[in-house]
Amino acid sequence: MSDTPHPLEEIASALGDKAPNSIKEVVKVLNELIVKLVEATTEIKTRNTQPSLLKQRCKR
């Protein structure tokens, strides 16, 4: 492994005492964004499959 610090470690050292809470907050926000992205992607996939189902029904 290299001796270069991980980018989050660099940020933590730059922020000093506030680092643990700041990083926790960033991780929390990123997790919320990931959840929203997954929900939006699922909704888009659902919307995209519904019209094709309607087309199949109309062809019958």
CSV table of N, CA and C in Angstrom, one decimal:
chain,number,residue,atom,x,y,z
A,1,MET,N,0.8,-1.2,0.0
A,1,MET,CA,0.0,0.0,0.0
A,1,MET,C,0.9,1.2,0.0
A,2,SER,N,0.4,2.3,-0.6
A,2,SER,CA,1.2,3.5,-0.6
A,2,SER,C,1.0,4.3,0.7
A,3,ASP,N,1.9,5.2,0.9
A,3,ASP,CA,1.9,6.0,2.1
A,3,ASP,C,1.1,7.3,2.0
A,4,THR,N,0.5,7.5,0.8
A,4,THR,CA,-0.4,8.7,0.7
A,4,THR,C,-1.7,8.5,1.4
A,5,PRO,N,-2.1,9.5,2.1
A,5,PRO,CA,-3.4,9.4,2.9
A,5,PRO,C,-4.6,9.4,2.0
A,6,HIS,N,-5.6,8.7,2.5
A,6,HIS,CA,-6.9,8.7,1.8
A,6,HIS,C,-7.4,10.1,1.7
A,7,PRO,N,-8.1,10.5,0.7
A,7,PRO,CA,-8.7,11.9,0.6
A,7,PRO,C,-9.5,12.3,1.8
A,8,LEU,N,-10.3,11.3,2.3
A,8,LEU,CA,-11.1,11.7,3.5
A,8,LEU,C,-10.2,11.9,4.7
A,9,GLU,N,-9.1,11.2,4.8
A,9,GLU,CA,-8.2,11.5,5.9
A,9,GLU,C,-7.6,12.9,5.8
A,10,GLU,N,-7.3,13.3,4.6
A,10,GLU,CA,-6.8,14.7,4.3
A,10,GLU,C,-7.8,15.7,4.8
A,11,ILE,N,-9.0,15.5,4.4
A,11,ILE,CA,-10.1,16.4,4.8
A,11,ILE,C,-10.3,16.4,6.3
A,12,ALA,N,-10.2,15.2,6.9
A,12,ALA,CA,-10.4,15.1,8.3
A,12,ALA,C,-9.3,15.9,9.1
A,13,SER,N,-8.0,15.8,8.6
A,13,SER,CA,-7.0,16.5,9.2
A,13,SER,C,-7.1,18.0,9.0
A,14,ALA,N,-7.6,18.4,7.9
A,14,ALA,CA,-7.8,19.8,7.6
A,14,ALA,C,-8.9,20.4,8.5
A,15,LEU,N,-9.9,19.6,8.8
A,15,LEU,CA,-11.0,20.1,9.5
A,15,LEU,C,-10.8,20.1,11.0
A,16,GLY,N,-9.8,19.3,11.5
A,16,GLY,CA,-9.5,19.2,12.9
A,16,GLY,C,-10.5,18.5,13.7
A,17,ASP,N,-10.9,19.2,14.8
A,17,ASP,CA,-11.9,18.5,15.8
A,17,ASP,C,-13.3,18.3,15.2
A,18,LYS,N,-13.6,19.1,14.2
A,18,LYS,CA,-14.9,19.0,13.6
A,18,LYS,C,-15.0,17.9,12.6
A,19,ALA,N,-13.9,17.3,12.3
A,19,ALA,CA,-13.8,16.3,11.2
A,19,ALA,C,-14.8,15.1,11.4
A,20,PRO,N,-14.8,14.4,12.5
A,20,PRO,CA,-15.7,13.2,12.7
A,20,PRO,C,-17.1,13.6,12.4
A,21,ASN,N,-17.6,14.6,13.0
A,21,ASN,CA,-19.0,15.0,12.8
A,21,ASN,C,-19.3,15.4,11.3
A,22,SER,N,-18.3,16.2,10.7
A,22,SER,CA,-18.5,16.6,9.4
A,22,SER,C,-18.5,15.5,8.4
A,23,ILE,N,-17.6,14.5,8.6
A,23,ILE,CA,-17.6,13.4,7.7
A,23,ILE,C,-18.9,12.5,7.9
A,24,LYS,N,-19.3,12.4,9.1
A,24,LYS,CA,-20.6,11.6,9.4
A,24,LYS,C,-21.7,12.3,8.6
A,25,GLU,N,-21.7,13.6,8.7
A,25,GLU,CA,-22.8,14.4,8.0
A,25,GLU,C,-22.7,14.2,6.5
A,26,VAL,N,-21.5,14.2,5.9
A,26,VAL,CA,-21.4,14.0,4.5
A,26,VAL,C,-21.8,12.6,4.1
A,27,VAL,N,-21.4,11.6,4.9
A,27,VAL,CA,-21.9,10.3,4.6
A,27,VAL,C,-23.4,10.1,4.7
A,28,LYS,N,-24.0,10.8,5.7
A,28,LYS,CA,-25.4,10.7,5.9
A,28,LYS,C,-26.1,11.3,4.7
A,29,VAL,N,-25.7,12.5,4.2
A,29,VAL,CA,-26.3,13.1,3.0
A,29,VAL,C,-26.1,12.3,1.8
A,30,LEU,N,-24.9,11.7,1.6
A,30,LEU,CA,-24.6,10.9,0.4
A,30,LEU,C,-25.6,9.6,0.5
A,31,ASN,N,-25.7,9.0,1.6
A,31,ASN,CA,-26.6,7.9,1.7
A,31,ASN,C,-28.1,8.3,1.4
A,32,GLU,N,-28.5,9.5,1.8
A,32,GLU,CA,-29.9,9.9,1.5
A,32,GLU,C,-30.0,10.1,0.0
A,33,LEU,N,-29.0,10.7,-0.6
A,33,LEU,CA,-29.0,10.9,-2.1
A,33,LEU,C,-29.0,9.6,-2.8
A,34,ILE,N,-28.3,8.6,-2.3
A,34,ILE,CA,-28.3,7.3,-3.0
A,34,ILE,C,-29.7,6.7,-2.9
A,35,VAL,N,-30.3,6.8,-1.7
A,35,VAL,CA,-31.6,6.2,-1.6
A,35,VAL,C,-32.6,6.9,-2.5
A,36,LYS,N,-32.5,8.2,-2.6
A,36,LYS,CA,-33.4,8.9,-3.5
A,36,LYS,C,-33.1,8.6,-5.0
A,37,LEU,N,-31.9,8.4,-5.3
A,37,LEU,CA,-31.5,8.0,-6.7
A,37,LEU,C,-32.1,6.6,-7.0
A,38,VAL,N,-32.0,5.7,-6.1
A,38,VAL,CA,-32.5,4.3,-6.3
A,38,VAL,C,-34.0,4.4,-6.5
A,39,GLU,N,-34.7,5.2,-5.6
A,39,GLU,CA,-36.1,5.3,-5.7
A,39,GLU,C,-36.5,5.9,-7.1
A,40,ALA,N,-35.8,6.9,-7.5
A,40,ALA,CA,-36.1,7.6,-8.8
A,40,ALA,C,-35.9,6.6,-10.0
A,41,THR,N,-34.8,5.9,-9.9
A,41,THR,CA,-34.5,4.9,-10.9
A,41,THR,C,-35.6,3.8,-11.0
A,42,THR,N,-36.0,3.4,-9.9
A,42,THR,CA,-37.0,2.3,-9.8
A,42,THR,C,-38.3,2.9,-10.4
A,43,GLU,N,-38.7,4.1,-10.1
A,43,GLU,CA,-39.9,4.7,-10.6
A,43,GLU,C,-39.8,4.9,-12.1
A,44,ILE,N,-38.6,5.3,-12.6
A,44,ILE,CA,-38.5,5.5,-14.1
A,44,ILE,C,-38.6,4.1,-14.8
A,45,LYS,N,-38.0,3.1,-14.2
A,45,LYS,CA,-38.1,1.7,-14.8
A,45,LYS,C,-39.6,1.3,-14.8
A,46,THR,N,-40.3,1.6,-13.7
A,46,THR,CA,-41.7,1.2,-13.7
A,46,THR,C,-42.5,1.9,-14.7
A,47,ARG,N,-42.2,3.2,-14.9
A,47,ARG,CA,-42.9,4.0,-15.9
A,47,ARG,C,-42.6,3.5,-17.3
A,48,ASN,N,-41.4,3.1,-17.5
A,48,ASN,CA,-40.9,2.7,-18.8
A,48,ASN,C,-41.5,1.3,-19.2
A,49,THR,N,-41.8,0.5,-18.2
A,49,THR,CA,-42.4,-0.8,-18.5
A,49,THR,C,-43.9,-0.8,-18.7
A,50,GLN,N,-44.5,0.2,-18.0
A,50,GLN,CA,-46.0,0.3,-18.1
A,50,GLN,C,-46.5,0.6,-19.6
A,51,PRO,N,-45.9,1.5,-20.3
A,51,PRO,CA,-46.4,1.7,-21.7
A,51,PRO,C,-46.3,0.5,-22.6
A,52,SER,N,-45.2,-0.3,-22.4
A,52,SER,CA,-45.0,-1.5,-23.2
A,52,SER,C,-46.1,-2.5,-22.9
A,53,LEU,N,-46.5,-2.6,-21.6
A,53,LEU,CA,-47.6,-3.5,-21.2
A,53,LEU,C,-48.9,-3.0,-21.9
A,54,LEU,N,-49.1,-1.7,-21.9
A,54,LEU,CA,-50.3,-1.2,-22.6
A,54,LEU,C,-50.3,-1.5,-24.1
A,55,LYS,N,-49.1,-1.4,-24.7
A,55,LYS,CA,-49.0,-1.7,-26.1
A,55,LYS,C,-49.3,-3.2,-26.4
A,56,GLN,N,-48.8,-4.0,-25.5
A,56,GLN,CA,-49.1,-5.5,-25.7
A,56,GLN,C,-50.5,-5.8,-25.5
A,57,ARG,N,-51.2,-5.1,-24.6
A,57,ARG,CA,-52.6,-5.4,-24.4
A,57,ARG,C,-53.4,-4.9,-25.6
A,58,CYS,N,-53.0,-3.8,-26.2
A,58,CYS,CA,-53.7,-3.3,-27.4
A,58,CYS,C,-53.6,-4.2,-28.6
A,59,LYS,N,-52.4,-4.8,-28.7
A,59,LYS,CA,-52.2,-5.7,-29.8
A,59,LYS,C,-53.0,-7.0,-29.8
A,60,ARG,N,-53.4,-7.4,-28.6
A,60,ARG,CA,-54.2,-8.6,-28.5
A,60,ARG,C,-55.6,-8.5,-29.0
